[in-house]
Coordinates of C-alpha atoms and ligand atoms in Angstrom, one line a residue:
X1 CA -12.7 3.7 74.2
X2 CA -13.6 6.9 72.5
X3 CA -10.5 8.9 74.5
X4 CA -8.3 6.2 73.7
X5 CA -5.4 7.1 71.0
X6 CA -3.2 4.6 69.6
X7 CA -0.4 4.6 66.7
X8 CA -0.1 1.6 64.5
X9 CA 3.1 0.9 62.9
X10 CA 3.7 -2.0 60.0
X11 CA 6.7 -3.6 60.0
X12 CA 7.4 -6.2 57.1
X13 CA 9.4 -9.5 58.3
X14 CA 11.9 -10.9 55.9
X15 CA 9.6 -13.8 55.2
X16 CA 7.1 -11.7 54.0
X17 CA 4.9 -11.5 57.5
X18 CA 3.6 -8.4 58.8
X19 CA 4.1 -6.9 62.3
X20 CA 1.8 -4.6 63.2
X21 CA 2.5 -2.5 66.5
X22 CA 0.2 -0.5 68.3
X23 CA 1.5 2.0 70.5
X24 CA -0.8 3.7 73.3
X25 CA -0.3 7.5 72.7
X26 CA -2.9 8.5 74.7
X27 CA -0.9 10.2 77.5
X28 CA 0.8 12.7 75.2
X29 CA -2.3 13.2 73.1
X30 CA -3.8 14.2 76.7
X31 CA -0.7 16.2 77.5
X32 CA -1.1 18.3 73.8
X33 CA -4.8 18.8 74.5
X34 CA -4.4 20.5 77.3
X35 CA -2.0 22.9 76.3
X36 CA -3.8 24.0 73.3
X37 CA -7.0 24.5 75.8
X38 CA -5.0 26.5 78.2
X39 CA -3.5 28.7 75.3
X40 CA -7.0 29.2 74.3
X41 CA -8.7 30.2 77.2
X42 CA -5.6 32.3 78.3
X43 CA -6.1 34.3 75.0
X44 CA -10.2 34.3 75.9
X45 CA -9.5 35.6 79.5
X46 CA -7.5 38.5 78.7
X47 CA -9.3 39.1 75.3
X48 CA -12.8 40.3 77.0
X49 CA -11.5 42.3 79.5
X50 CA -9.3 43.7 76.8
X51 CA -12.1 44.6 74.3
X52 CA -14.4 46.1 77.2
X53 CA -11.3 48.2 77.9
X54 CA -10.9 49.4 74.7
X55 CA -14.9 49.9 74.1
X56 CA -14.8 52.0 77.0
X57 CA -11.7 54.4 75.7
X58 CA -13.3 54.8 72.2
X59 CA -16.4 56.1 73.8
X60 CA -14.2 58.3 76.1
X61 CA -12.3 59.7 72.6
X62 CA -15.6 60.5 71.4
X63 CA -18.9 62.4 73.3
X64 CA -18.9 60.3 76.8
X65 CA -15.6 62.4 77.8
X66 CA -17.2 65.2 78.4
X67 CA -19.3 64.6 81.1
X68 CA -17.0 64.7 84.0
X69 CA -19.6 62.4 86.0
X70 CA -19.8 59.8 83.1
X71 CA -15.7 60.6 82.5
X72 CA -15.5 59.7 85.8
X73 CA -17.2 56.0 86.0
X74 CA -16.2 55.0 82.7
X75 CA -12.6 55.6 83.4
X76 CA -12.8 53.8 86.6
X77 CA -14.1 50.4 84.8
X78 CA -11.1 51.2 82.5
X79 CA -9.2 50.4 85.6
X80 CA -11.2 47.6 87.3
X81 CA -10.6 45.7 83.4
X82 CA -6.8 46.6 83.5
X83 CA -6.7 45.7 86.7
X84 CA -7.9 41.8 86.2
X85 CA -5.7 41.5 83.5
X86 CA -2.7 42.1 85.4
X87 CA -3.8 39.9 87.6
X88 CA -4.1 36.9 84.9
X89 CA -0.8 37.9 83.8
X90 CA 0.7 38.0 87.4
X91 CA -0.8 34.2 87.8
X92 CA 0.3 33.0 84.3
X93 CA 4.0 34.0 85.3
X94 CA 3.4 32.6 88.6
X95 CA 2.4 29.1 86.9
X96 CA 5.6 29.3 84.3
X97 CA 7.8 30.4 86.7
X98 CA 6.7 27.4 89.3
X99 CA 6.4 24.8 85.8
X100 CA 10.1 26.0 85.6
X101 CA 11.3 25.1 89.2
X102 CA 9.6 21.6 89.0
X103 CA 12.5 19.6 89.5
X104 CA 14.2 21.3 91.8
X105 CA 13.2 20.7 95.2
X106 CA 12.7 23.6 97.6
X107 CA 15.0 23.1 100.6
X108 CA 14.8 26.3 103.1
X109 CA 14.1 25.8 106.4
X110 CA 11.0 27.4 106.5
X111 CA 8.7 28.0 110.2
X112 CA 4.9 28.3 109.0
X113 CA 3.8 29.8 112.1
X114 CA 5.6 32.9 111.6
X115 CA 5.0 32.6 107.1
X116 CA 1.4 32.3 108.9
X117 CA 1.5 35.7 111.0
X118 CA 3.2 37.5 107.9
X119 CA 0.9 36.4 105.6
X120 CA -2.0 37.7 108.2
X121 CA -0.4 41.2 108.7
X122 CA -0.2 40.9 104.8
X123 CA -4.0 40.5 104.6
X124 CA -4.9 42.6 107.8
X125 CA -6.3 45.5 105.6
X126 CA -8.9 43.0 103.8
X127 CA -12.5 43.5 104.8
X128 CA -12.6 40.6 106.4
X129 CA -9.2 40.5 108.4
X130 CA -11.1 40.3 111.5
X131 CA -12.4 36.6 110.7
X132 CA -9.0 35.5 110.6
X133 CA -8.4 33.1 113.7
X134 CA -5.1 30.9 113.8
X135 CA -4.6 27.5 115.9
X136 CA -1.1 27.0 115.7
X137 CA 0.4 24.2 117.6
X138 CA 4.3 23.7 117.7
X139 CA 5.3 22.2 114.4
X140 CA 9.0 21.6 113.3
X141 CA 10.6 23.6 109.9
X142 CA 9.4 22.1 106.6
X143 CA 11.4 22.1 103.5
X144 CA 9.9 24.8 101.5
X145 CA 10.1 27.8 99.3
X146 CA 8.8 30.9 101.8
X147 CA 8.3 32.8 98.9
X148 CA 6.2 29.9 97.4
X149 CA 4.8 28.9 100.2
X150 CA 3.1 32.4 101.0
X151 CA 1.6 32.7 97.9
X152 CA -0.1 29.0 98.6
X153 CA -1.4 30.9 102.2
X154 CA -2.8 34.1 100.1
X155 CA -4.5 32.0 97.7
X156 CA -6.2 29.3 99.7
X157 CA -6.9 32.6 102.6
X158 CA -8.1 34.9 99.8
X159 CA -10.4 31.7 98.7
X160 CA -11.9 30.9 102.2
X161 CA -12.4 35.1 102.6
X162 CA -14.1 35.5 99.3
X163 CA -16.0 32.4 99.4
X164 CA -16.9 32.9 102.8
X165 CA -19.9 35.2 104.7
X166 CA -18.6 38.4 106.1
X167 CA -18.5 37.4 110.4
X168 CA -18.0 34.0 110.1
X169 CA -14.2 32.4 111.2
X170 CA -11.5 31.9 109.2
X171 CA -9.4 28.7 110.8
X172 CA -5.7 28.3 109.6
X173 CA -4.7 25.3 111.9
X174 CA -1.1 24.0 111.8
X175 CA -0.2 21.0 113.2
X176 CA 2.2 17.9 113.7
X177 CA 1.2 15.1 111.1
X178 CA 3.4 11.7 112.9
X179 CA 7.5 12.5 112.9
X180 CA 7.4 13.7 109.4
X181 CA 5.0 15.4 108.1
X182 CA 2.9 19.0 109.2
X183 CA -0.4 19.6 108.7
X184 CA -1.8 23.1 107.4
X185 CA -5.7 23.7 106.8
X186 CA -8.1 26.2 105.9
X187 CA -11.4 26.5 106.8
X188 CA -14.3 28.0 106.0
X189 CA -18.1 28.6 107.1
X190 CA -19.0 30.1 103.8
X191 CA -20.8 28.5 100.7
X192 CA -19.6 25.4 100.3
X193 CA -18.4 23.4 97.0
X194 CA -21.0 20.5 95.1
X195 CA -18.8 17.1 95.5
X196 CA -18.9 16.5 91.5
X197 CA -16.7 19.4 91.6
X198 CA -14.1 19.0 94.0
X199 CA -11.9 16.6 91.6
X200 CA -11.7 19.6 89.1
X201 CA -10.6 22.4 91.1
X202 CA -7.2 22.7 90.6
X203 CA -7.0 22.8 87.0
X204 CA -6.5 25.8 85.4
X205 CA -9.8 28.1 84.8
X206 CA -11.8 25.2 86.5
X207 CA -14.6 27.7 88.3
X208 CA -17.4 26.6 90.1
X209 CA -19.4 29.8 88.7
X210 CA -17.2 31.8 86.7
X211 CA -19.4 35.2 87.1
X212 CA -19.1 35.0 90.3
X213 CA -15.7 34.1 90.2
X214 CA -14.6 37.0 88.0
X215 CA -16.9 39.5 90.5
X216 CA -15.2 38.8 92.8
X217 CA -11.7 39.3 91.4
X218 CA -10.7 35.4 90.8
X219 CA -8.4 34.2 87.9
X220 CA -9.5 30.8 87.9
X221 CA -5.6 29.8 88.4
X222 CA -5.2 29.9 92.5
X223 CA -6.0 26.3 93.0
X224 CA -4.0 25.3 90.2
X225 CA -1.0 27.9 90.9
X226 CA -1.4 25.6 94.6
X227 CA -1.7 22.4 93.0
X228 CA 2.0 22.9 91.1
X229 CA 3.2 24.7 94.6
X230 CA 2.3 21.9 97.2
X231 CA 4.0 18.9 94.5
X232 CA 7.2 21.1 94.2
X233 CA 7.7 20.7 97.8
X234 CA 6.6 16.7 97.5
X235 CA 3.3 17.4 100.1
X236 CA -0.5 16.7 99.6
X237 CA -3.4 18.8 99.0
X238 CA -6.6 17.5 100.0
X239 CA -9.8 19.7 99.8
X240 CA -13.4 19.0 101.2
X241 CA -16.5 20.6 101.4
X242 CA -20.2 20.8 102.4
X243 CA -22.6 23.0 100.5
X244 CA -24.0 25.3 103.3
X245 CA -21.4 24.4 105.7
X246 CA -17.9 25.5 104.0
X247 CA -14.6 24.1 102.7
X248 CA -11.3 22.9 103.8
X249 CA -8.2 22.6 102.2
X250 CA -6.0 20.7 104.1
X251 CA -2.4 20.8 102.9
X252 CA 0.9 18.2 104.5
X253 CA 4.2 19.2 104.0
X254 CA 7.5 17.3 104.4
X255 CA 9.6 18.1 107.5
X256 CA 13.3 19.5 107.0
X257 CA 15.4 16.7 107.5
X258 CA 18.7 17.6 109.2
X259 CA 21.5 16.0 107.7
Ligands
ADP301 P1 -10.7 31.7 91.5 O1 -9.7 32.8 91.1 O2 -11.9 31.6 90.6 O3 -11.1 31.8 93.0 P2 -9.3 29.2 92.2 O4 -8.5 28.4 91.3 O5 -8.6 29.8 93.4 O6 -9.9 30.3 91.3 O7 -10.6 28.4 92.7 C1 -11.3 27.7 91.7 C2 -12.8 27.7 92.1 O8 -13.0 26.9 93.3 C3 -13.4 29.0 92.4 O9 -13.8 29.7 91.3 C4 -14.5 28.7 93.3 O10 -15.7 28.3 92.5 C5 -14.0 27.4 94.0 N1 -13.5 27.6 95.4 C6 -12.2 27.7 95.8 N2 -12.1 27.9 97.1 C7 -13.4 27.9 97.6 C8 -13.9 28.1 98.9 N3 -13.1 28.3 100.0 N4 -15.3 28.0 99.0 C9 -16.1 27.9 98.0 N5 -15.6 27.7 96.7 C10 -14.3 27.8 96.5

């Protein structure tokens, strides 16, 4: 097929016959396209934020700084811009930093119903703290990174929050999933995700509708900064979603084993 990349290699037999092999390359040609098309829109995300920023001081050097009222507004977009590009860079260490760790499996005993009611207290200042409800049934330890795992409970909360409609629930349910596993889910009552895009979402800058997105503060990398998070600790991420109902991301997660 058109995606399909193979290298061809000629050997010549003694005899005079040919050998030709054909190796399949197209993992590793995947593998290099993707890195290239992170690189790129990396440099593209923090480039316009960048540029308005500096748009915005030049005008400040020149006339626009003094009007204290203009002054005022221009200087705080300097900061909203600033702002979301220390957030990208945040989430890009965040995504090198977990790359790095890959192979190294996470093994802290850690109790999600009390990473849960941190994370809450964490959050309770958010507008929408007060559609945070919690269903937390008895669940043994898992094997985790606490620091890790928090950050999977901020994104996939900050998601359902922004996502969401102001008054309507925010369910974190934790459960048993058989002897071994725990279950951990989301949900939402907010907007809802078209099916064609679910497979997508975790890669990185995958957006449903980047405006909005980028109103509302996103990077683009939660999902995928999750993605990497939940396959460090060997569990499964599993998201669904209705348009006009809401989403849930439903996350398992081994159980400590004691040895
Ligand atoms: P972002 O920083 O843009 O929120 P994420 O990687 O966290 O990036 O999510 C990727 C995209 O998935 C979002 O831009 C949004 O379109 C969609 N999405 C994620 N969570 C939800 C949700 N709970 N409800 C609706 N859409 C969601």
């Amino acid at each position: 097929t058109r995606d399909q990349r193979w290298e061809m290699r000629v050997h010549a037999l003694d005899d005079g016959r040919r050998v030709v092999h054909l190796i399949d390359r197209t993992g590793s040609y995947a593998a290099e396209r993707m890195r290239v098309d992170f690189v790129a829109n990396a440099s593209h995300e923090l480039r316009t934020p960048l540029a308005s920023l500096l748009g915005y001081v030049e005008t400040l050097r020149e006339d626009a700084g003094d009007d204290p009222q203009t002054r005022g507004r221009f200087l705080k977009i300097v900061f909203g811009e600033a702002q979301r590009m220390q957030r990208l860079i945040e989430d890009l260490i965040s995504l090198s930093r977990i790359e790095a760790e890959k192979y190294r499996a996470p093994d802290k005993a850690v109790n999600l119903a009390e990473l849960i009611g941190q994370v809450a207290i964490e959050l309770s200042g958010s507008p929408r703290a007060a559609d945070l409800v919690t269903q937390l049934a008895d669940v043994p330890p898992v094997a985790g990174d606490p620091t890790q795992l928090s950050q999977v409970l901020h994104n996939i909360i900050g998601n359902a929050m922004k996502y969401g409609r102001e008054g309507t629930p925010v369910t974190i349910a934790l459960q048993p999933d058989g002897e071994s596993m725990v279950r951990l889910s989301v949900g939402d009552e907010g907007e809802g995700i078209p099916a064609q895009h679910l497979p997508r979402l975790t890669e990185r800058f995958y957006r449903v509708d980047s405006g909005r997105s980028r109103s509302l503060g996103g990077t683009g990398l939660g999902l995928a900064i999750v993605k990497h998070i939940i396959e460090r600790h060997r569990g499964r991420l599993d998201i669904t979603s209705t348009v006009g109902k809401g989403t849930t991301v439903t996350m398992l997660l081994p159980v400590r084993r004691v040895s």
